[in-house]
Short mmCIF file of C-alpha atoms in Angstrom, two decimals:
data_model
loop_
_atom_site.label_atom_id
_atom_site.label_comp_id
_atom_site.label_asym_id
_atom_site.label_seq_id
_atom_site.Cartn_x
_atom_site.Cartn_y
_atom_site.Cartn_z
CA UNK A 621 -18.36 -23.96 -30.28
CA UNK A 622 -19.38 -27.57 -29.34
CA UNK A 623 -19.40 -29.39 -32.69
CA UNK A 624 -16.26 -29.08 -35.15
CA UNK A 625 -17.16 -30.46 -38.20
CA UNK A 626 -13.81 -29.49 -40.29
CA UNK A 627 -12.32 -33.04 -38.35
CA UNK A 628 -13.17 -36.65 -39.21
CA UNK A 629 -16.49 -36.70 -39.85
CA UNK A 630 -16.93 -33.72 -36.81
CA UNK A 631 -15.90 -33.81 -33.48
CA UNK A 632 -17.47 -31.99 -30.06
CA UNK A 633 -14.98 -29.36 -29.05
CA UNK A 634 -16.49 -29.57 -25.42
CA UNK A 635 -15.24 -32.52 -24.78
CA UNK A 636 -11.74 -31.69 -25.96
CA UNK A 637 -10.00 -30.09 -22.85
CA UNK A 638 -7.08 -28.87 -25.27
CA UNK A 639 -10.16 -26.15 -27.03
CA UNK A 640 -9.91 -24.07 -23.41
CA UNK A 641 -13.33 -22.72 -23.93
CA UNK A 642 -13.75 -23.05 -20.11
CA UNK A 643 -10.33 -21.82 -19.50
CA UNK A 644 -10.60 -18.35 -18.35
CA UNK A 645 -7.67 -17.13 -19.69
CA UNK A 646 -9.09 -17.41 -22.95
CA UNK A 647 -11.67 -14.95 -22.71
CA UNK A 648 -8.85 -12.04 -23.57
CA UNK A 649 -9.31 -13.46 -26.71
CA UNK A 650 -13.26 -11.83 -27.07
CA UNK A 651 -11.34 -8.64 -26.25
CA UNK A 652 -8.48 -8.70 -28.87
CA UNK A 653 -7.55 -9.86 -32.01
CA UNK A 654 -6.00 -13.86 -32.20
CA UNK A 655 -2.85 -12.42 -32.68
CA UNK A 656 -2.42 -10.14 -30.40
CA UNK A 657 -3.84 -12.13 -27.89
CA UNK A 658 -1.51 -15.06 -28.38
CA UNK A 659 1.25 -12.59 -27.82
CA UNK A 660 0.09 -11.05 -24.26
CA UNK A 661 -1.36 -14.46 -22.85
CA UNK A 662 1.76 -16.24 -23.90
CA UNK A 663 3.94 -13.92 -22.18
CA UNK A 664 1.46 -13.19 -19.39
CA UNK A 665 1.69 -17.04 -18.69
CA UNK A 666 5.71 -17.43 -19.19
CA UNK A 667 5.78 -14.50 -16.05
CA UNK A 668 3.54 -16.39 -14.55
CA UNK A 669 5.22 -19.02 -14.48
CA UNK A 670 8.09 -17.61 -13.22
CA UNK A 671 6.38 -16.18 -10.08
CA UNK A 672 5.07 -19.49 -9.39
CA UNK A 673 8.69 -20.92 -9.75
CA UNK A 674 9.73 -17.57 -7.07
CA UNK A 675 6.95 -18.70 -4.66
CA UNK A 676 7.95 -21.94 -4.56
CA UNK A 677 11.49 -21.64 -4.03
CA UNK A 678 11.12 -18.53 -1.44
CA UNK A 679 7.71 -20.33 0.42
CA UNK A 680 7.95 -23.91 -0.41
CA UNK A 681 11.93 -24.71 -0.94
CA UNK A 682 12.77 -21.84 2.04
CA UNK A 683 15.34 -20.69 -0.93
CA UNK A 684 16.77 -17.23 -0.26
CA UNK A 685 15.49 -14.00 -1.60
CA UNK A 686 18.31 -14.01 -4.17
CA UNK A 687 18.28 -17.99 -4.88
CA UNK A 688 14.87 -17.85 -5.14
CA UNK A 689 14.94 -14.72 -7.61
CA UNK A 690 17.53 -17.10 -9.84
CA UNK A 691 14.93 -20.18 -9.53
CA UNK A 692 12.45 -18.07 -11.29
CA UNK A 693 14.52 -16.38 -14.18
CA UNK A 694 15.95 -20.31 -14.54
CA UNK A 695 12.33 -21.21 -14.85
CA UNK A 696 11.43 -18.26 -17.25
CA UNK A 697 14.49 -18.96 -19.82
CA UNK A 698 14.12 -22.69 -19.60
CA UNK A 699 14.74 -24.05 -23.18
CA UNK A 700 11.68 -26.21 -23.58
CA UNK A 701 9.55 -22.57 -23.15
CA UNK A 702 11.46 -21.28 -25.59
CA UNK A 703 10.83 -24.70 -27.85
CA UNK A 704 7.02 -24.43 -27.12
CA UNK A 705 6.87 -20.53 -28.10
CA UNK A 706 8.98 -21.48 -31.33
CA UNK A 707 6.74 -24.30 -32.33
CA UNK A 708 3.61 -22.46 -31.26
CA UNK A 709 2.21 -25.03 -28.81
CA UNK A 710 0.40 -22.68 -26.92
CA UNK A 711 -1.11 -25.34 -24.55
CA UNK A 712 1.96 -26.40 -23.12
CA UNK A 713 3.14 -23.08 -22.92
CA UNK A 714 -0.06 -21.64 -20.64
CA UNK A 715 -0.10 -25.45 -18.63
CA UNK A 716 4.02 -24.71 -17.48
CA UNK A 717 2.68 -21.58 -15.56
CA UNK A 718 0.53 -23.58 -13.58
CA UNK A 719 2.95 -26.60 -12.34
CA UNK A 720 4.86 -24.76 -9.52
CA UNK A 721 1.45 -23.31 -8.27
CA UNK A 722 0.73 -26.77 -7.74
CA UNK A 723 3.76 -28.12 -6.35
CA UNK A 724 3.87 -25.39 -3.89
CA UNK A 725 0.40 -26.09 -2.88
CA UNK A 726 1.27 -29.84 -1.99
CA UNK A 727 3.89 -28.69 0.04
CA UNK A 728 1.85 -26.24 1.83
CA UNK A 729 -0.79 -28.89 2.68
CA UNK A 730 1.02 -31.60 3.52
CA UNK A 731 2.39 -28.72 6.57
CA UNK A 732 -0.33 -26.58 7.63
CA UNK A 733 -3.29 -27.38 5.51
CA UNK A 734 -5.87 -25.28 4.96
CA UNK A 735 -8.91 -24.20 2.47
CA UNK A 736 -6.56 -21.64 0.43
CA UNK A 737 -4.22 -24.31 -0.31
CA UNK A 738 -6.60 -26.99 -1.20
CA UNK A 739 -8.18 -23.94 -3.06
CA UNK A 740 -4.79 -23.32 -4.92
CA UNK A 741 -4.39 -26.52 -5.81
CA UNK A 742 -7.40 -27.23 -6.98
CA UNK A 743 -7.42 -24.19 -9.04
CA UNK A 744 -3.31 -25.37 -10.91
CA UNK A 745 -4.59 -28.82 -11.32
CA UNK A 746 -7.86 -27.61 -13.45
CA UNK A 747 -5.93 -24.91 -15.32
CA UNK A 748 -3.35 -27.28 -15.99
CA UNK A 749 -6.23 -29.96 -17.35
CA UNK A 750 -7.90 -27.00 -18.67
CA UNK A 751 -4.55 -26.26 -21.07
CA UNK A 752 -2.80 -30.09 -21.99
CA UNK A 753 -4.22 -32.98 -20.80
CA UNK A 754 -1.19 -35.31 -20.85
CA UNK A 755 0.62 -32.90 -18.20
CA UNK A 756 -2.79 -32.87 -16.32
CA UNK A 757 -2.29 -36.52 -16.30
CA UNK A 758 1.69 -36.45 -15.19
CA UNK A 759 1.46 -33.53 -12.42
CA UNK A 760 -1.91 -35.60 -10.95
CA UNK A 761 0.33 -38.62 -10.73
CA UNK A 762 3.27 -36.89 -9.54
CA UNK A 763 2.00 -34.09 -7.03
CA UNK A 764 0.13 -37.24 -5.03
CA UNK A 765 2.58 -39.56 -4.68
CA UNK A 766 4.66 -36.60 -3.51
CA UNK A 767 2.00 -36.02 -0.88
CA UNK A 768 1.68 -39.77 -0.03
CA UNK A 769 5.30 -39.53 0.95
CA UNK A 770 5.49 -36.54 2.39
CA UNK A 771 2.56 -37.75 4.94
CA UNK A 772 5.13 -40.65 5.55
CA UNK A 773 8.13 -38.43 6.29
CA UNK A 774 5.86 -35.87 8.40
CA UNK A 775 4.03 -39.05 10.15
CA UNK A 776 0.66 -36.26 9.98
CA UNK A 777 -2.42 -38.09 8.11
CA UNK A 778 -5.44 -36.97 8.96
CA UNK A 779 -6.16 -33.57 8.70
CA UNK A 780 -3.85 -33.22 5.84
CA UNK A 781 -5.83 -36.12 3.84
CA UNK A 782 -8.95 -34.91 4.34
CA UNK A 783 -7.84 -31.33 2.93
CA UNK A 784 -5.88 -32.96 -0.13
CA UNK A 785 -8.86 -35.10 -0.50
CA UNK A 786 -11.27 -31.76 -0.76
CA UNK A 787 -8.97 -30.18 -3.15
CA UNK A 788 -9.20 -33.56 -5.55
CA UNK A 789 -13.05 -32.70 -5.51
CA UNK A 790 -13.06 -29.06 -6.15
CA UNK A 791 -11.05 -30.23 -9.23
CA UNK A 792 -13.69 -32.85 -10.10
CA UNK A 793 -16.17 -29.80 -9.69
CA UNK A 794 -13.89 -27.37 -11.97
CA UNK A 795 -13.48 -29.84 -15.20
CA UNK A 796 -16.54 -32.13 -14.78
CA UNK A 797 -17.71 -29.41 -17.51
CA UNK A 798 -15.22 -31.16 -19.83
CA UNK A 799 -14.45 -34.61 -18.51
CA UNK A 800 -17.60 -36.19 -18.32
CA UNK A 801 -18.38 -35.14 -22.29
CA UNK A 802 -15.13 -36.78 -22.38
CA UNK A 803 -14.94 -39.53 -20.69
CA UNK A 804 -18.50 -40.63 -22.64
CA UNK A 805 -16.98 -39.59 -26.21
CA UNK A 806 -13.80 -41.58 -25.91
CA UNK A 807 -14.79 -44.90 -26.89
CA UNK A 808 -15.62 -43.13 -29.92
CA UNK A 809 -12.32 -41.42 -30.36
CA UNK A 810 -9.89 -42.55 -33.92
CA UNK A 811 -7.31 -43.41 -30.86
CA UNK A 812 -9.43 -45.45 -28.88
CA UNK A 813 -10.87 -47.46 -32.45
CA UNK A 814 -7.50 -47.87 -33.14
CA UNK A 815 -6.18 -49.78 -30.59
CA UNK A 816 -9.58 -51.24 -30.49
CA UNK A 817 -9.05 -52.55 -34.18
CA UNK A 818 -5.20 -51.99 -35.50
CA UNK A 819 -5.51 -51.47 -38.72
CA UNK A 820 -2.99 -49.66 -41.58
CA UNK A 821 -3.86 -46.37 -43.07
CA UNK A 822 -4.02 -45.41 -46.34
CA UNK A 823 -4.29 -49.23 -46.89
#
């Protein structure tokens, strides 16, 4: 499981977030066949999803019971899930379950924060690395600057930094596993030679 030699000339899977073998989701898949489990963890995430998407509305949006009941089902039936599950990219479906977890959390600490919600977030933000690292990279951006200005708005700082701060290293703690491999085999990467030396393939 940590060399692939059917790319390039081999690549280590370990350092390839996207290959989830510390994502532990995956493990249903040492249970059941590939098949099957693509079936039950796609739809176990999609429903996942969607009760992160209720949470959110009910807890973080104060939504009504019924408005927050149509949030999720909106979130559930969205197109692009229905895009991903056609195209089978089964990354993007499993990181979309994670997103509202981690939106909600953010909200959550920049009110009352405590350990659970630096916890929870911590927890979204590593599954979400753990499953496609380009949304890792977009809901990171976008959940702290949403917490920057919601500090502004609230005029609290202090305690809610230092818990937002905490939940930035559990996540360090949860994917370290992965991102220091990859963080050491990028410069090796055919991206990174690439814009290193542009060149034209086949030449």
């Amino acid at each position: 499981p940590l060399w692939n030699n059917l790319f390039f000339s081999g690549m280590p899977l370990i350092s390839d977030p996207q290959s989830q073998i510390f994502y532990l989701p995956s493990l249903i898949f040492l249970a059941l066949s590939i098949d099957l489990g693509f079936i039950i963890s796609a739809v176990f995430h999609i429903f996942l999803g969607g009760a992160g998407a209720y949470m959110l509305a009910r807890f973080g949006f104060r939504f009504t019971k019924l408005a927050s009941i149509f949030t999720a089902s909106l979130y559930i039936m969205q197109p692009k899930i229905a895009g991903y599950v056609q195209a089978g990219h089964f990354g993007l479906i499993e990181t979309t379950a994670w997103i509202p977890f981690a939106v909600l959390a953010i909200l959550k600490l920049s009110e009352k924060p405590n350990i659970l919600w630096a916890i929870i977030l911590a927890v979204s933000l590593s599954a979400i690395f753990f499953t496609h690292t380009i949304t890792f990279i977009i809901v990171f951006i976008s959940v702290t600057l949403m917490f920057l200005y919601l500090l502004i708005v609230n005029k609290k700082f202090k305690k809610q930094l230092i818990f937002f701060l905490l939940a930035i290293f559990f996540v360090f703690g949860l994917t370290a596993i992965t991102l220091l491999p990859q963080l050491s085999w990028l410069p090796n990467t055919t991206r990174s030679l690439l814009l290193k030396y542009p060149d034209t393939f086949p030449k």
